[in-house]
Amino acid sequence: MTVHNAIYKLRRAAELLAPSGDFRWLAEIEKDLALVMQPRSKFDRLVSSGQLVEAGLTLIAEAQGFAKDRIVCARGIRNGLMVALLAVCPIRLRNYA
């Protein structure tokens, strides 16, 4: 949660708790924070498709090798297959269900 979001939620809660209150000063702080906000870089969190395929195949291999229960094994294989397939052919997650 960013400082901007925290101030926004605080202002909204205050307006709901005290509808007759004057919270323009809090709205001004919120607007000032919105002007200076900068998005954080997502570059360090990106993972290549090759790494995702490798991770999916590793999940499949681990599920086949370590799972004693058939359901746990099937779940691990399913999860690994989903990761690998989404890495090779990315689609919207809601369409993947």
PDB file of C-alpha atoms in Angstrom:
ATOM      1  CA  MET A   1       0.000   0.000   0.000  1.00  0.00           C
ATOM      2  CA  THR A   2       1.335   3.381  -0.928  1.00  0.00           C
ATOM      3  CA  VAL A   3       1.138   6.515   1.190  1.00  0.00           C
ATOM      4  CA  HIS A   4      -1.322   7.926  -1.341  1.00  0.00           C
ATOM      5  CA  ASN A   5      -3.604   4.902  -0.940  1.00  0.00           C
ATOM      6  CA  ALA A   6      -3.378   5.100   2.841  1.00  0.00           C
ATOM      7  CA  ILE A   7      -4.365   8.783   2.831  1.00  0.00           C
ATOM      8  CA  TYR A   8      -7.199   8.071   0.398  1.00  0.00           C
ATOM      9  CA  LYS A   9      -8.571   5.286   2.598  1.00  0.00           C
ATOM     10  CA  LEU A  10      -8.190   7.435   5.699  1.00  0.00           C
ATOM     11  CA  ARG A  11     -10.104  10.288   4.058  1.00  0.00           C
ATOM     12  CA  ARG A  12     -12.870   7.987   2.836  1.00  0.00           C
ATOM     13  CA  ALA A  13     -13.231   6.384   6.269  1.00  0.00           C
ATOM     14  CA  ALA A  14     -13.314   9.798   7.935  1.00  0.00           C
ATOM     15  CA  GLU A  15     -15.993  10.990   5.505  1.00  0.00           C
ATOM     16  CA  LEU A  16     -18.086   7.916   6.235  1.00  0.00           C
ATOM     17  CA  LEU A  17     -17.690   8.235   9.999  1.00  0.00           C
ATOM     18  CA  ALA A  18     -18.268  11.987  10.097  1.00  0.00           C
ATOM     19  CA  PRO A  19     -20.223  13.055   6.998  1.00  0.00           C
ATOM     20  CA  SER A  20     -20.549  16.620   8.244  1.00  0.00           C
ATOM     21  CA  GLY A  21     -16.794  16.980   8.794  1.00  0.00           C
ATOM     22  CA  ASP A  22     -14.555  19.097   6.601  1.00  0.00           C
ATOM     23  CA  PHE A  23     -11.805  16.901   5.199  1.00  0.00           C
ATOM     24  CA  ARG A  24     -10.712  19.126   2.323  1.00  0.00           C
ATOM     25  CA  TRP A  25      -7.292  19.444   3.940  1.00  0.00           C
ATOM     26  CA  LEU A  26      -6.882  15.670   3.707  1.00  0.00           C
ATOM     27  CA  ALA A  27      -8.044  15.716   0.086  1.00  0.00           C
ATOM     28  CA  GLU A  28      -5.389  18.364  -0.634  1.00  0.00           C
ATOM     29  CA  ILE A  29      -2.692  16.135   0.846  1.00  0.00           C
ATOM     30  CA  GLU A  30      -4.016  13.277  -1.265  1.00  0.00           C
ATOM     31  CA  LYS A  31      -3.855  15.412  -4.435  1.00  0.00           C
ATOM     32  CA  ASP A  32      -0.320  16.557  -3.626  1.00  0.00           C
ATOM     33  CA  LEU A  33       0.792  12.965  -3.169  1.00  0.00           C
ATOM     34  CA  ALA A  34      -0.872  11.982  -6.453  1.00  0.00           C
ATOM     35  CA  LEU A  35       1.209  14.609  -8.243  1.00  0.00           C
ATOM     36  CA  VAL A  36       4.541  13.313  -6.956  1.00  0.00           C
ATOM     37  CA  MET A  37       3.764   9.591  -7.206  1.00  0.00           C
ATOM     38  CA  GLN A  38       6.082   7.539  -9.383  1.00  0.00           C
ATOM     39  CA  PRO A  39       5.443   3.907 -10.243  1.00  0.00           C
ATOM     40  CA  ARG A  40       7.974   1.398  -9.010  1.00  0.00           C
ATOM     41  CA  SER A  41      10.005  -0.421 -11.608  1.00  0.00           C
ATOM     42  CA  LYS A  42       8.758  -3.931 -12.343  1.00  0.00           C
ATOM     43  CA  PHE A  43      11.859  -4.812 -14.336  1.00  0.00           C
ATOM     44  CA  ASP A  44      13.559  -6.657 -11.465  1.00  0.00           C
ATOM     45  CA  ARG A  45      10.487  -8.889 -11.013  1.00  0.00           C
ATOM     46  CA  LEU A  46      10.200  -9.977 -14.648  1.00  0.00           C
ATOM     47  CA  VAL A  47      10.942 -13.609 -15.409  1.00  0.00           C
ATOM     48  CA  SER A  48      11.762 -14.848 -18.893  1.00  0.00           C
ATOM     49  CA  SER A  49       9.589 -17.391 -20.680  1.00  0.00           C
ATOM     50  CA  GLY A  50      12.465 -19.840 -20.740  1.00  0.00           C
ATOM     51  CA  GLN A  51      12.786 -19.726 -16.969  1.00  0.00           C
ATOM     52  CA  LEU A  52       9.046 -20.279 -16.586  1.00  0.00           C
ATOM     53  CA  VAL A  53       9.078 -23.283 -18.926  1.00  0.00           C
ATOM     54  CA  GLU A  54      12.017 -24.713 -17.010  1.00  0.00           C
ATOM     55  CA  ALA A  55      10.217 -24.129 -13.698  1.00  0.00           C
ATOM     56  CA  GLY A  56       7.079 -25.825 -15.010  1.00  0.00           C
ATOM     57  CA  LEU A  57       9.014 -28.853 -16.227  1.00  0.00           C
ATOM     58  CA  THR A  58      10.840 -29.014 -12.901  1.00  0.00           C
ATOM     59  CA  LEU A  59       7.499 -29.009 -11.074  1.00  0.00           C
ATOM     60  CA  ILE A  60       6.328 -31.892 -13.241  1.00  0.00           C
ATOM     61  CA  ALA A  61       9.505 -33.894 -12.601  1.00  0.00           C
ATOM     62  CA  GLU A  62       9.361 -33.242  -8.852  1.00  0.00           C
ATOM     63  CA  ALA A  63       5.712 -34.238  -8.711  1.00  0.00           C
ATOM     64  CA  GLN A  64       6.435 -37.507 -10.493  1.00  0.00           C
ATOM     65  CA  GLY A  65       9.443 -38.285  -8.323  1.00  0.00           C
ATOM     66  CA  PHE A  66       8.462 -37.203  -4.825  1.00  0.00           C
ATOM     67  CA  ALA A  67       4.709 -37.486  -4.516  1.00  0.00           C
ATOM     68  CA  LYS A  68       3.517 -40.617  -2.752  1.00  0.00           C
ATOM     69  CA  ASP A  69      -0.173 -39.850  -3.117  1.00  0.00           C
ATOM     70  CA  ARG A  70      -1.659 -39.996  -6.627  1.00  0.00           C
ATOM     71  CA  ILE A  71      -3.751 -36.869  -6.063  1.00  0.00           C
ATOM     72  CA  VAL A  72      -0.740 -34.879  -4.862  1.00  0.00           C
ATOM     73  CA  CYS A  73       1.231 -36.153  -7.849  1.00  0.00           C
ATOM     74  CA  ALA A  74      -1.541 -35.213 -10.283  1.00  0.00           C
ATOM     75  CA  ARG A  75      -1.846 -31.763  -8.702  1.00  0.00           C
ATOM     76  CA  GLY A  76       1.894 -31.158  -9.055  1.00  0.00           C
ATOM     77  CA  ILE A  77       1.871 -32.287 -12.678  1.00  0.00           C
ATOM     78  CA  ARG A  78      -1.142 -30.069 -13.403  1.00  0.00           C
ATOM     79  CA  ASN A  79       0.517 -27.038 -11.804  1.00  0.00           C
ATOM     80  CA  GLY A  80       3.766 -27.587 -13.679  1.00  0.00           C
ATOM     81  CA  LEU A  81       1.927 -28.052 -16.955  1.00  0.00           C
ATOM     82  CA  MET A  82      -0.051 -24.848 -16.400  1.00  0.00           C
ATOM     83  CA  VAL A  83       3.112 -22.833 -15.732  1.00  0.00           C
ATOM     84  CA  ALA A  84       4.891 -24.259 -18.767  1.00  0.00           C
ATOM     85  CA  LEU A  85       1.919 -23.788 -21.106  1.00  0.00           C
ATOM     86  CA  LEU A  86       1.277 -20.231 -19.983  1.00  0.00           C
ATOM     87  CA  ALA A  87       4.952 -19.434 -20.556  1.00  0.00           C
ATOM     88  CA  VAL A  88       4.881 -20.798 -24.101  1.00  0.00           C
ATOM     89  CA  CYS A  89       1.434 -19.516 -25.073  1.00  0.00           C
ATOM     90  CA  PRO A  90       0.410 -16.617 -22.798  1.00  0.00           C
ATOM     91  CA  ILE A  91      -3.322 -16.062 -22.566  1.00  0.00           C
ATOM     92  CA  ARG A  92      -5.579 -14.192 -20.196  1.00  0.00           C
ATOM     93  CA  LEU A  93      -5.739 -16.141 -16.933  1.00  0.00           C
ATOM     94  CA  ARG A  94      -9.543 -16.023 -16.757  1.00  0.00           C
ATOM     95  CA  ASN A  95      -9.695 -17.828 -20.086  1.00  0.00           C
ATOM     96  CA  TYR A  96      -7.414 -20.559 -18.742  1.00  0.00           C
ATOM     97  CA  ALA A  97      -9.762 -21.967 -16.105  1.00  0.00           C
TER      98      ALA A  97
END
